[in-house]
Every structure is written in C-alpha cells, then in structure tokens.
C-alpha cells in the first residue's frame, strides 16, 4: 500500500511512466528537475519491497527465487540514475548539483540496506554453498559476485561496525562528489583566465612559443584544486583517504589498496607495485633519451638564453620540434583529414567490417543537450536492434573534462524473458578537426560502447562493461589499434573536399605512433603509482599531500622534466570515477589488449579478419563479465598473457 501511495502521488513523474519514445530513449525534454528525487525514492521503495519479497519467500532459496529477482530489483533506480548522472556530468547546473547532493546519501543508504540485510545474505549463502551444478556459467558468476560482495561489504560484522560503515559510505559519497565539482570549477577558472579549456592544454603547450607563457599554463594546470580558495581539494582529499582507510580496516584489510584489489585481476598491492615498478624503470630511462634529443634543439634555439635546460613547461613544445624533425609530421596538415564527422564515420566503418554492425542516424528524438548531441541506431543485417548510440563530443563549460562512456540503459533480459537493448553515450571534449590523440580517444570510447552494445547476457550486473575494473580498459584500448590502419584510413580520413588522406601522411602517422612514449608512459605510470601509494598509506598522522608527492617522485626516480599525469587534487579518476587504487588498470589492460591484437596482426587476412573478429566478439564482447577474464583470455590466445607486444608497442624494447 505504501508503494501504491507513492506511485499515486507521483503519477505525473516522467520516470514513473512508460516512455513513449523511439527505442525507449529518455524523454529529456519532458524531465523536470523535480522529477529526480521523488523517482529515486520510489525506486528505493520498489527495490526494498522486492528484497522483502525475496526474504519472506517460504520456499527454499534457489537462484530463480532469490538471485534472479534481486538482479532486477533496482531497474527503476537505474532508469533514473542513468539519466541523472549522465546529465549532471555533461550539463551541470547548481540545481542539478543540489539534486545529486540530495540523491547520493539516499542511494548510499539503500545500498547499505541491501549489503547489511542478513536474511538476504543467508539465502544467497545457502545457494552459494549448496549444489550449483545445475547453474549456467553466467549464473554461477552472478551468484559468486553477490556472495563475495556481501562478504566484502561487512555482512559478518557486529551492528556497531556496520553502523559506522554506513556513516563512512554516506560521507564518502558526498565528499567525492564535492571533489569532482571543485575540479570542474577550477578547470572552468583555468579557461576563463587563459581563453582555452584544460582539454586543449597539450596542444597549447605544444604550439605556444612564449616560454614564460607555457610556464604559466603549466603552473595553473597543475595547481587546480590547490589554490587555497573555496575549491581547494587538499584537505578534502585527505579526508576521503582517511575514510577509505578506516573502512578498509573495519573490513579487515591493512590498507585501502588491499581492500580495493581483493576482487580485481591483480588481486593484491604487491602484484601491482611490482608491475608498475618494472614499467617506470624502463619508461624513465626512455624519457632521459628523449630529453637529450630535445635539449639539442633547445641549445640551437636562438630565442632561449644559452645554458637553459629543458623544464616541465618545455617538454610538449620541444617534443613537437623533435617529432617534426624525425618524421616531418605537421599537425596542421593532419587535422583537415580528421574532421569530427569523418572520425565518427571511421568508428562506424570499423564496427561494420569487424562485427557486422550497421549504423544509421536517428532524427527527431529527444536529446539532453540539443545542438550538441547526435543519436544513432545500431543493428545487424537481419534488422535486429543492437542499441542506441549518442555522441556528445564538443567541449562546454557545463561538462567535466576528459572523455567517457555512460550506460543510460544496459542490456539484460527482463522478467518476461524479453531482451532490453542498451542506450549508450560517448562524451568527449574534442576539436572539430582532431589531432592524432583525439582520434584515438574517439576509437577508445567507442570500444567501451561496443563492449556495452555487443553483450549477450541475461543479468544486468554482468552485462557489457560489468567486468573487473582492471580488465575493462582492454576493450576500449584494443579498439584504438584500428584507428590508423591504412585500409580504414582510406575509407574515413577525408578533408572538406572529400579527398582521402595521402599515403605519405598515413606513413608518417604510423611511424610516429611510438614517438614520445618515454614521456607518455612515465606520466601515466607515475600517476598509477601515486594512486597506489596514496591508498597504501596506513597512517595519516601529519600527512601532507605536497610532501608525499615530492618524496614519491624522488623514490621512483621520476624525471624532473615530467610530472604526474594527475596530481592528487585533480585526480578525478580515483575520487569520482571508480578507479580507487585502480588507475594502474589502463596499463594492466594494455598488456592484455596489445597481446590480444597480435592475434589480428598474425592473421594472413589482415587485422580486419572477420573470422578472428567474430571469435573475439563471441569470446569477450558477448560475454560481458559473465566469465573469469583470464579463462576467456586463455581461450582466445591459447596461452598466458605475454607483455612483449606491450613493451614493443610503447617503444620500451626493440
């Protein structure tokens, strides 16, 4: 009756209605700011009612009467949050910030109510510890995930400790959201001061001749969240780190990193530390070679006083000089062939050639940011729907920095046995005419999207990108490998006169792909180590972020001309994007993706071999997170992972 009352009171709420839109696209034009919180509360009530129905079931617990309905219990919440979090990250406003601030503790409390539901856990445990021989591989994985999540979240703890965990989870939800908002505010202040966004920072550092201006850019960029104003993240970051450590300790782990890695492929901090240590030693050595090359050009630069040394604000500028000298590659010559529409067409052509995906534009449908967002329908040759794809590539002040993929709706099989197909968004902060890095970004994010689109799972928790965090980047990064294949470039890389990119430029692009890898690998690896070491701290008494970062840089031998890709105060990945003690996953996944791509490279039919692509799709993309990733890897490759392709691809070995 309570649910009926809530529904009646909210009968005009757009989230509580069936959406009469093509393909179930959210009716963005009909959503009001006041719809979100009532719909979230209704979603929580419905999920709790579903959980109550499960725990009060008089029948012995089975997968079908416990796990299956539990998987579908949060569909209304996912319907609301799939829209809310996408819009709040791309078109933020004070009103949306207030909604998110109110929603986060509600969602945290609801999650805790499930995690600490002993009656529910007892049913899950009974199934998990019973005879599971009749379950499918996917069902066994889903069951194991639920059981282990209960264990990891503290179901066996006394009530006082569970109560403290509830407090910590609520505090963390609010503080991490605040960190993200502060980063956006600081990034907008950067743009207001200099006239370009932080997304354009690498390009400006590359093309700005004025050395002092480059220094100003670098200092402002690296001081975000660190300026002693209302958006300073130093104290807030330490508060989050302390709370995370307290949570890990309550749950029986020595450190946050130990807790976070306990359910990842790497499994423990020692494994990750050793992995990163091997990379940083090789990459810093390579970077020293790169500095020597740049120093020669600086020494010959008449605009620079004699005896000047390469500084961090010089790297991008003189690296470009070296690149131009070695490869005669001019960014201005490249960009006309990588117009935004052309590059998007490139990812679609590749998906067609590899996986048989057809793409067509969908007009006159609701979008959350008219004029900035385009919508596409993906289908197979038999007309079956794969999903709905939305692109939002251009920068604006309301959008957080970087690029990402969001599931507005995931793929799964509903209670009536009907398949629900995904709605996925790719977001970026890109130029109309792109450089090489931005082209790779478009292919990267569409790789995530393909992982979400091509999945064929039954249960939403393991559908698409619902895999272990240090495995998820494998499928975005492998998609980058097709971006500059000559066969594909001839089909999509065209200028305004519809002229195909000359072979001479294609050769130069591919020759230069390994350029500056010492810098790029060092910068990425150093940030990964910073993330790990922040979350390996076991005592924050007297902790100071600046001192910690400086001491760590000395310890790992970080080149003085190179900084961390992200300093703590604007490291959004580890505070607001789910990469806590997990940023290493980009490098970890790259070992896997480069190794996997070697199967395509070895094919006598070339890297677009349809048979290999079909096997890859069936082994990985269709499986989502329904099977152990290492089992799938060995099935596809016939062996353990080999890091040779990774080291060679990054130019760290010959």
XYZ file of C-alpha atoms in Angstrom:
654
model
C 0.000 0.000 0.000
C 2.894 2.358 0.712
C 4.242 1.759 -2.792
C 0.797 2.317 -4.294
C 0.514 5.588 -2.374
C 3.908 6.780 -3.536
C 3.086 5.890 -7.128
C -0.235 7.711 -6.963
C 1.413 10.839 -5.581
C 3.984 10.753 -8.338
C 1.719 9.747 -11.223
C 2.897 12.717 -13.276
C 6.559 11.961 -12.704
C 8.054 11.124 -16.098
C 10.315 8.426 -14.636
C 7.305 6.538 -13.287
C 5.684 6.285 -16.698
C 6.380 4.096 -19.694
C 8.356 6.195 -22.148
C 6.503 6.509 -25.430
C 9.644 7.392 -27.348
C 11.505 5.617 -30.135
C 13.539 2.728 -28.668
C 12.779 3.900 -25.125
C 15.107 6.892 -25.399
C 14.698 9.085 -22.295
C 12.258 11.949 -22.953
C 14.806 14.554 -21.911
C 12.537 17.400 -22.998
C 9.852 16.297 -20.531
C 12.073 15.668 -17.493
C 11.864 18.353 -14.841
C 14.381 18.963 -12.072
C 11.713 18.000 -9.552
C 11.268 14.509 -11.014
C 14.576 13.059 -9.898
C 14.374 12.792 -6.115
C 10.759 11.519 -5.932
C 11.609 8.923 -8.590
C 14.728 7.860 -6.699
C 12.707 7.480 -3.506
C 10.118 5.447 -5.403
C 12.886 3.312 -6.891
C 14.312 2.674 -3.442
C 10.876 1.726 -2.128
C 10.343 -0.689 -5.002
C 13.740 -2.273 -4.570
C 13.208 -2.685 -0.849
C 9.803 -4.244 -1.499
C 11.411 -6.684 -3.923
C 14.061 -7.578 -1.345
C 11.368 -8.059 1.310
C 9.508 -10.374 -1.045
C 12.662 -12.411 -1.568
C 13.492 -12.718 2.140
C 9.898 -13.581 3.094
C 9.603 -16.312 0.482
C 8.731 -19.552 2.313
C 10.390 -21.742 -0.292
C 13.968 -22.923 -0.029
C 16.341 -20.415 -1.631
C 17.144 -21.011 -5.294
C 18.739 -18.934 -7.980
C 15.359 -18.296 -9.599
C 13.577 -17.142 -6.440
C 16.465 -15.160 -4.945
C 19.242 -14.042 -7.288
C 17.165 -13.532 -10.440
C 14.630 -11.149 -8.812
C 17.450 -9.443 -6.878
C 19.189 -8.658 -10.179
C 16.052 -6.918 -11.465
C 15.083 -5.212 -8.218
C 16.800 -1.900 -8.967
C 15.591 -1.243 -12.511
C 13.707 1.953 -11.670
C 16.714 3.329 -9.788
C 18.939 2.556 -12.768
C 16.417 4.234 -15.062
C 16.622 7.443 -13.034
C 20.332 7.482 -12.249
C 21.260 6.517 -15.812
C 19.813 9.866 -16.860
C 20.732 11.924 -13.796
C 24.434 11.125 -13.656
C 24.874 11.473 -17.403
C 23.199 14.888 -17.495
C 24.888 16.119 -14.311
C 28.324 15.347 -15.810
C 27.618 16.929 -19.182
C 25.211 19.809 -18.483
C 25.738 20.576 -14.806
C 23.942 23.387 -13.058
C 23.525 24.487 -9.466
C 20.076 22.888 -9.478
C 21.455 19.559 -10.721
C 24.291 19.715 -8.200
C 21.693 20.090 -5.446
C 19.773 17.072 -6.772
C 22.908 14.922 -6.876
C 23.895 16.099 -3.397
C 20.493 15.008 -2.092
C 20.461 11.768 -4.073
C 23.858 10.393 -3.086
C 23.121 9.732 0.610
C 19.775 8.179 -0.323
C 21.477 5.834 -2.768
C 24.255 5.078 -0.305
C 21.776 4.201 2.425
C 19.801 1.982 0.075
C 22.937 0.153 -0.997
C 23.904 -0.370 2.638
C 20.424 -1.647 3.469
C 20.960 -4.399 0.914
C 24.587 -5.099 1.879
C 23.678 -5.497 5.561
C 20.462 -7.480 5.069
C 21.257 -10.672 6.960
C 18.151 -12.521 5.808
C 19.005 -11.798 2.188
C 22.620 -12.829 2.713
C 21.556 -16.099 4.318
C 19.548 -17.011 1.228
C 22.409 -16.065 -1.106
C 24.904 -18.004 1.036
C 22.686 -21.076 1.094
C 22.623 -21.148 -2.704
C 26.329 -20.403 -2.994
C 27.298 -23.157 -0.543
C 24.803 -25.640 -1.965
C 24.716 -27.694 -5.137
C 25.416 -25.308 -8.030
C 25.912 -27.921 -10.724
C 22.648 -27.002 -12.435
C 23.553 -23.343 -12.873
C 24.963 -21.852 -16.054
C 28.410 -20.273 -16.079
C 26.803 -16.826 -16.062
C 24.533 -17.727 -13.146
C 27.470 -19.065 -11.157
C 29.396 -15.851 -11.773
C 26.456 -13.651 -10.761
C 25.882 -15.738 -7.629
C 29.560 -15.633 -6.686
C 29.650 -11.860 -7.181
C 26.672 -11.332 -4.879
C 28.076 -13.644 -2.211
C 31.541 -12.088 -2.284
C 30.114 -8.556 -2.303
C 28.180 -9.327 0.874
C 31.352 -10.670 2.468
C 33.486 -7.716 1.312
C 30.968 -5.121 2.466
C 30.854 -6.425 6.051
C 27.798 -8.634 6.425
C 29.561 -10.582 9.183
C 30.425 -7.536 11.274
C 28.679 -6.547 14.537
C 25.983 -3.890 14.346
C 28.143 -1.053 15.659
C 30.723 -1.555 12.934
C 28.037 -1.844 10.275
C 26.579 1.412 11.546
C 29.971 3.098 11.221
C 30.359 1.744 7.677
C 27.000 3.295 6.798
C 28.246 6.645 8.056
C 31.504 6.314 6.138
C 29.767 5.354 2.888
C 27.439 8.341 3.125
C 30.304 10.717 3.889
C 32.382 9.354 1.020
C 29.524 9.786 -1.442
C 29.193 13.470 -0.599
C 32.903 14.276 -0.355
C 33.903 12.600 -3.615
C 31.104 14.423 -5.429
C 32.408 17.691 -3.955
C 35.922 16.914 -5.181
C 34.595 16.387 -8.697
C 32.636 19.643 -8.604
C 35.723 21.517 -7.372
C 37.821 20.112 -10.224
C 35.237 21.299 -12.749
C 35.147 24.760 -11.153
C 38.940 25.029 -11.219
C 39.050 23.856 -14.822
C 36.486 26.486 -15.773
C 38.564 29.119 -13.962
C 41.575 27.992 -15.992
C 39.620 28.527 -19.206
C 38.393 31.925 -18.061
C 41.950 33.022 -17.304
C 43.651 31.771 -20.464
C 40.857 31.504 -23.013
C 41.128 27.766 -23.689
C 39.950 24.642 -21.874
C 42.108 22.157 -19.998
C 41.336 19.674 -22.783
C 43.303 21.946 -25.136
C 46.243 22.195 -22.724
C 48.528 19.706 -24.554
C 48.004 21.484 -27.857
C 48.697 24.909 -26.354
C 51.829 23.627 -24.658
C 52.910 22.217 -27.997
C 52.308 25.340 -30.089
C 52.992 28.261 -27.724
C 56.425 29.722 -28.454
C 56.471 32.098 -25.465
C 58.332 30.098 -22.818
C 57.108 32.141 -19.865
C 53.513 31.758 -21.027
C 53.988 27.993 -21.210
C 55.254 28.109 -17.624
C 52.125 29.990 -16.581
C 49.931 27.433 -18.314
C 51.669 24.527 -16.590
C 51.558 26.106 -13.152
C 47.861 26.921 -13.443
C 47.065 23.465 -14.834
C 48.935 21.579 -12.116
C 47.634 23.786 -9.284
C 43.969 23.015 -9.859
C 42.308 22.185 -6.560
C 45.392 23.567 -4.847
C 44.886 27.327 -4.776
C 43.725 27.990 -1.215
C 40.273 29.058 -2.398
C 36.808 27.560 -1.979
C 37.672 24.836 -4.495
C 40.839 23.630 -2.784
C 40.798 19.814 -2.633
C 43.807 19.153 -0.406
C 42.020 18.766 2.924
C 39.019 17.131 1.256
C 41.206 14.546 -0.483
C 42.900 13.627 2.790
C 39.509 13.296 4.476
C 38.445 10.859 1.757
C 41.675 8.884 2.047
C 41.253 8.630 5.825
C 37.652 7.470 5.499
C 38.607 4.876 2.914
C 41.364 3.556 5.174
C 39.006 3.397 8.147
C 36.517 1.440 6.041
C 39.197 -0.981 4.865
C 40.388 -1.525 8.439
C 36.864 -2.199 9.679
C 36.512 -4.780 6.906
C 39.739 -6.483 7.937
C 42.215 -5.141 5.385
C 45.537 -3.473 6.117
C 45.044 -0.701 3.576
C 42.542 0.717 1.134
C 44.578 -0.717 -1.731
C 44.416 -4.212 -0.221
C 40.638 -3.920 0.083
C 40.091 -2.499 -3.394
C 42.300 -5.060 -5.132
C 40.840 -8.081 -3.381
C 38.285 -8.577 -6.168
C 40.410 -7.448 -9.136
C 42.516 -9.448 -11.581
C 45.740 -8.239 -9.922
C 44.318 -9.224 -6.513
C 46.894 -7.564 -4.212
C 49.037 -4.394 -3.946
C 52.336 -6.272 -4.170
C 51.431 -7.560 -7.625
C 50.507 -4.095 -8.878
C 53.550 -2.451 -7.297
C 55.896 -4.932 -8.972
C 54.089 -4.486 -12.299
C 54.395 -0.696 -12.178
C 57.970 -0.773 -10.887
C 59.111 -2.652 -13.974
C 57.404 -0.160 -16.267
C 58.592 3.029 -14.540
C 62.231 1.941 -14.669
C 62.050 1.310 -18.409
C 59.994 4.411 -19.186
C 62.119 6.893 -17.209
C 65.216 5.565 -18.985
C 63.487 6.074 -22.335
C 62.413 9.560 -21.264
C 66.034 10.506 -20.495
C 66.893 9.669 -24.095
C 64.027 11.895 -25.241
C 65.225 14.782 -23.068
C 68.672 14.555 -24.635
C 67.165 14.894 -28.111
C 65.081 17.889 -27.060
C 67.989 19.550 -25.323
C 69.947 19.611 -28.591
C 67.112 21.526 -30.264
C 66.772 23.924 -27.322
C 70.526 24.589 -27.398
C 70.181 25.647 -31.030
C 67.127 27.834 -30.351
C 68.239 31.500 -30.516
C 65.180 32.635 -28.563
C 66.362 30.780 -25.446
C 69.290 32.026 -23.301
C 72.393 29.866 -23.543
C 72.736 27.182 -20.883
C 68.976 26.795 -20.419
C 67.767 23.330 -19.526
C 64.560 21.550 -20.517
C 61.914 22.243 -17.863
C 58.462 20.646 -17.460
C 56.857 23.529 -19.366
C 59.232 22.910 -22.285
C 58.510 19.232 -22.905
C 55.474 19.428 -25.188
C 56.958 22.277 -27.225
C 60.353 20.729 -27.913
C 58.975 17.207 -28.259
C 56.963 18.542 -31.185
C 60.147 20.013 -32.670
C 61.813 16.596 -32.434
C 58.767 14.909 -33.951
C 58.703 17.357 -36.856
C 62.409 16.794 -37.397
C 62.281 12.996 -37.228
C 59.006 12.342 -39.002
C 58.268 15.598 -40.857
C 54.780 15.322 -39.384
C 52.790 18.553 -39.205
C 49.649 18.611 -37.035
C 48.129 21.298 -39.228
C 48.484 19.009 -42.239
C 46.772 16.144 -40.405
C 43.739 17.831 -38.874
C 41.765 18.558 -42.097
C 41.505 14.799 -42.692
C 40.182 14.089 -39.209
C 37.047 16.194 -39.059
C 34.692 15.147 -36.286
C 32.082 13.674 -38.619
C 34.760 11.800 -40.575
C 36.285 10.243 -37.453
C 32.880 9.203 -36.165
C 32.253 7.624 -39.552
C 35.556 5.801 -39.116
C 34.496 4.074 -35.914
C 31.254 3.032 -37.601
C 33.037 1.613 -40.661
C 35.421 -0.359 -38.444
C 32.500 -1.791 -36.443
C 30.841 -2.829 -39.702
C 33.988 -4.501 -41.054
C 34.782 -6.300 -37.801
C 31.451 -7.146 -36.224
C 28.791 -6.626 -38.886
C 27.323 -3.571 -37.152
C 25.146 -1.243 -39.230
C 24.748 2.378 -38.118
C 22.148 4.915 -39.188
C 21.280 8.368 -37.795
C 18.079 8.770 -35.796
C 16.429 12.147 -36.211
C 13.758 13.953 -34.210
C 14.332 12.105 -30.950
C 14.850 13.680 -27.510
C 18.424 14.625 -26.565
C 19.716 16.138 -23.342
C 21.684 18.943 -25.000
C 20.121 19.988 -28.330
C 22.670 21.144 -30.860
C 25.479 19.242 -29.139
C 24.229 15.670 -29.199
C 23.593 13.267 -32.086
C 21.787 9.922 -31.952
C 22.392 6.728 -33.946
C 20.739 3.332 -34.285
C 22.927 0.214 -34.384
C 21.581 -3.007 -35.912
C 22.610 -6.255 -37.600
C 21.861 -7.216 -41.205
C 18.740 -9.117 -40.152
C 17.325 -5.872 -38.752
C 17.718 -6.854 -35.100
C 18.436 -3.910 -32.828
C 21.861 -3.710 -31.219
C 21.256 -0.440 -29.386
C 21.017 3.335 -29.465
C 24.211 5.373 -29.507
C 24.570 9.035 -28.572
C 27.662 11.157 -29.205
C 28.472 14.368 -27.332
C 31.939 15.379 -28.474
C 32.261 19.175 -28.215
C 33.530 20.927 -25.054
C 31.386 23.298 -22.987
C 31.733 24.815 -19.541
C 28.966 22.649 -18.061
C 30.787 19.434 -18.973
C 33.513 17.859 -16.868
C 36.865 17.353 -18.555
C 38.065 14.238 -20.321
C 36.153 11.621 -22.261
C 33.988 8.727 -21.132
C 31.247 6.233 -21.911
C 27.985 6.064 -19.965
C 25.263 3.450 -19.944
C 21.939 5.259 -19.939
C 20.394 1.792 -20.146
C 22.231 -1.540 -20.001
C 21.440 -4.769 -21.829
C 19.651 -7.551 -19.947
C 16.710 -9.988 -20.118
C 13.647 -8.747 -18.249
C 11.271 -10.770 -16.063
C 9.099 -11.602 -19.089
C 12.044 -13.023 -20.997
C 12.298 -10.012 -23.316
C 15.719 -8.663 -24.164
C 16.321 -4.997 -23.335
C 18.893 -3.405 -25.616
C 21.326 -0.730 -24.413
C 21.377 3.037 -24.778
C 24.961 4.297 -24.572
C 26.588 7.722 -24.610
C 30.130 8.652 -25.638
C 31.219 12.014 -24.244
C 34.350 13.997 -25.073
C 35.930 17.432 -25.154
C 37.268 17.346 -28.692
C 38.075 19.672 -31.569
C 36.092 19.861 -34.801
C 39.344 18.957 -36.577
C 41.176 16.400 -34.467
C 44.789 15.551 -33.831
C 46.099 12.002 -33.520
C 45.429 11.764 -29.766
C 41.826 12.884 -30.167
C 41.204 10.375 -32.948
C 42.464 7.649 -30.623
C 40.128 8.969 -27.913
C 37.091 8.585 -30.189
C 38.065 4.999 -31.032
C 38.817 4.319 -27.350
C 35.431 5.417 -26.063
C 33.611 3.610 -28.862
C 35.496 0.473 -27.803
C 33.763 0.795 -24.427
C 30.482 1.361 -26.245
C 30.929 -1.778 -28.365
C 31.562 -3.744 -25.180
C 28.188 -2.487 -23.921
C 26.380 -2.948 -27.242
C 27.511 -6.406 -28.329
C 26.972 -8.115 -24.983
C 24.515 -11.020 -24.815
C 23.943 -11.537 -21.107
C 20.867 -12.328 -19.070
C 21.656 -10.482 -15.854
C 22.362 -6.738 -15.726
C 25.187 -6.857 -13.176
C 27.498 -8.721 -15.590
C 26.266 -7.218 -18.839
C 28.659 -5.325 -21.120
C 31.287 -3.378 -19.190
C 30.310 -5.051 -15.905
C 33.736 -6.679 -15.653
C 36.624 -6.394 -13.225
C 37.904 -2.813 -13.185
C 41.431 -3.725 -14.270
C 40.007 -5.623 -17.257
C 37.518 -3.067 -18.540
C 40.005 -0.875 -20.441
C 41.148 -3.851 -22.526
C 38.236 -3.427 -24.919
C 38.441 0.329 -25.294
C 42.178 0.237 -25.862
C 42.124 -2.598 -28.374
C 39.701 -0.579 -30.497
C 42.341 2.151 -30.806
C 44.529 -0.212 -32.838
C 42.250 0.072 -35.855
C 42.211 3.888 -35.938
C 45.229 4.357 -38.198
C 45.164 1.170 -40.232
C 45.751 2.276 -43.864
C 42.817 0.170 -45.059
C 40.454 2.057 -42.752
C 42.003 5.497 -43.188
C 41.329 5.279 -46.921
C 37.629 4.976 -46.114
C 37.147 7.665 -43.481
C 40.059 10.126 -43.324
C 38.867 12.723 -45.822
C 39.113 16.507 -45.937
C 36.439 19.063 -46.785
C 36.889 18.353 -50.494
C 36.299 14.632 -49.871
C 39.948 13.915 -50.667
C 41.443 10.858 -48.957
C 44.437 11.382 -46.692
C 47.649 10.947 -48.735
C 49.640 7.754 -48.184
C 52.638 9.903 -47.271
C 50.772 11.279 -44.241
C 49.485 7.815 -43.317
C 53.051 6.501 -43.266
C 54.208 9.418 -41.135
C 51.365 8.988 -38.635
C 52.063 5.289 -38.142
C 55.816 5.861 -37.932
C 55.272 8.485 -35.234
C 52.849 6.483 -33.056
C 55.677 5.337 -30.785
C 57.117 8.819 -30.524
C 57.454 10.413 -27.067
C 56.467 7.133 -25.406
C 59.027 7.585 -22.651
C 57.248 10.737 -21.526
C 53.733 9.386 -22.023
C 54.408 6.085 -20.284
C 56.256 7.747 -17.405
C 53.499 10.299 -16.873
C 50.802 7.589 -16.871
C 52.780 5.129 -14.768
C 53.753 7.787 -12.219
C 50.075 8.689 -11.741
C 49.265 4.989 -11.321
C 51.962 4.670 -8.662
C 50.708 7.826 -6.924
C 47.208 6.337 -6.810
C 48.507 3.069 -5.379
C 50.779 4.669 -2.791
C 48.067 7.082 -1.598
C 45.871 4.067 -0.944
C 48.645 2.030 0.659
C 49.165 4.641 3.421
C 48.258 3.159 6.780
C 48.761 6.230 8.993
C 47.682 9.746 8.016
C 49.027 11.441 11.110
C 50.702 14.640 9.894
C 50.088 13.666 6.265
C 50.821 16.394 3.708
C 49.929 15.888 0.047
C 52.698 18.096 -1.354
C 55.426 16.421 0.697
C 54.055 12.981 -0.151
C 54.014 13.651 -3.904
C 57.522 15.118 -3.864
C 59.003 12.262 -1.811
C 57.345 9.657 -4.034
C 58.695 11.339 -7.180
C 62.220 11.059 -5.764
C 61.675 7.463 -4.683
C 60.555 6.252 -8.120
C 63.172 8.282 -9.983
C 60.615 10.440 -11.760
C 62.368 12.588 -14.361
C 62.490 16.215 -13.141
C 61.129 17.350 -16.520
C 57.993 15.178 -16.089
C 55.227 15.394 -13.523
C 52.388 13.090 -12.587
C 49.667 12.977 -15.245
C 47.290 13.890 -12.429
C 48.230 15.362 -9.095
C 46.110 14.328 -6.131
C 43.951 17.457 -6.088
C 42.607 16.959 -9.619
C 42.850 13.176 -9.900
C 39.173 12.737 -10.746
C 39.599 9.071 -11.714
C 40.455 7.968 -8.186
C 37.982 10.176 -6.351
C 34.873 10.422 -8.528
C 35.175 7.823 -11.287
C 35.573 4.467 -9.568
C 39.322 3.969 -10.062
C 40.313 3.890 -6.378
C 43.658 2.027 -6.319
C 42.748 1.153 -9.892
C 44.334 3.663 -12.250
C 47.023 1.060 -12.989
C 44.246 -0.735 -14.892
C 44.981 1.277 -18.037
C 48.497 -0.167 -18.221
C 47.428 -3.602 -16.975
C 44.736 -3.739 -19.658
C 47.184 -2.516 -22.286
C 49.366 -5.574 -21.747
C 46.272 -7.652 -22.494
C 44.927 -5.580 -25.382
C 48.235 -5.419 -27.275
C 48.693 -9.148 -26.782
C 45.150 -9.841 -27.989
C 45.639 -7.606 -31.015
C 48.653 -9.701 -32.003
C 46.130 -12.398 -32.999
C 44.670 -9.995 -35.546
C 48.129 -8.943 -36.712
C 49.124 -12.577 -37.232
C 46.129 -13.302 -39.458
C 47.026 -13.853 -43.124
C 43.804 -11.999 -43.960
C 44.902 -8.869 -42.104
C 43.731 -7.038 -38.996
C 40.137 -6.893 -40.263
C 39.888 -10.685 -40.440
C 36.154 -11.268 -39.917
C 36.663 -14.788 -38.526
C 39.097 -13.597 -35.827
C 36.832 -10.625 -35.048
C 33.822 -12.925 -34.692
C 35.747 -15.172 -32.315
C 36.847 -12.084 -30.346
C 33.253 -10.834 -30.159
C 31.903 -14.200 -29.037
C 34.693 -14.809 -26.532
C 34.791 -11.371 -24.907
C 32.265 -8.777 -26.026
C 29.198 -11.004 -25.853
C 30.264 -12.454 -22.503
C 30.493 -9.160 -20.578
C 31.560 -10.049 -17.053
C 29.840 -13.428 -17.022
C 33.066 -15.466 -17.027
C 36.502 -15.176 -15.459
C 38.605 -12.838 -17.638
C 41.747 -14.961 -17.518
C 39.781 -18.030 -18.600
C 38.476 -16.073 -21.583
C 41.936 -14.731 -22.399
C 43.473 -18.193 -22.444
C 40.590 -19.493 -24.527
C 41.205 -16.852 -27.194
C 45.019 -16.831 -27.131
C 45.698 -20.422 -26.115
C 48.255 -19.288 -23.519
C 49.041 -16.940 -20.628
C 49.425 -13.181 -21.358
C 52.762 -12.046 -22.802
C 53.931 -8.450 -22.253
C 56.287 -8.381 -25.257
C 53.734 -6.661 -27.516
C 53.100 -4.057 -24.807
C 56.782 -3.231 -24.308
C 57.435 -3.125 -28.048
C 54.305 -1.080 -28.713
C 55.438 1.536 -26.204
C 58.936 1.585 -27.651
C 60.471 0.302 -24.414
C 62.179 -2.604 -26.190
C 63.254 -3.099 -29.806
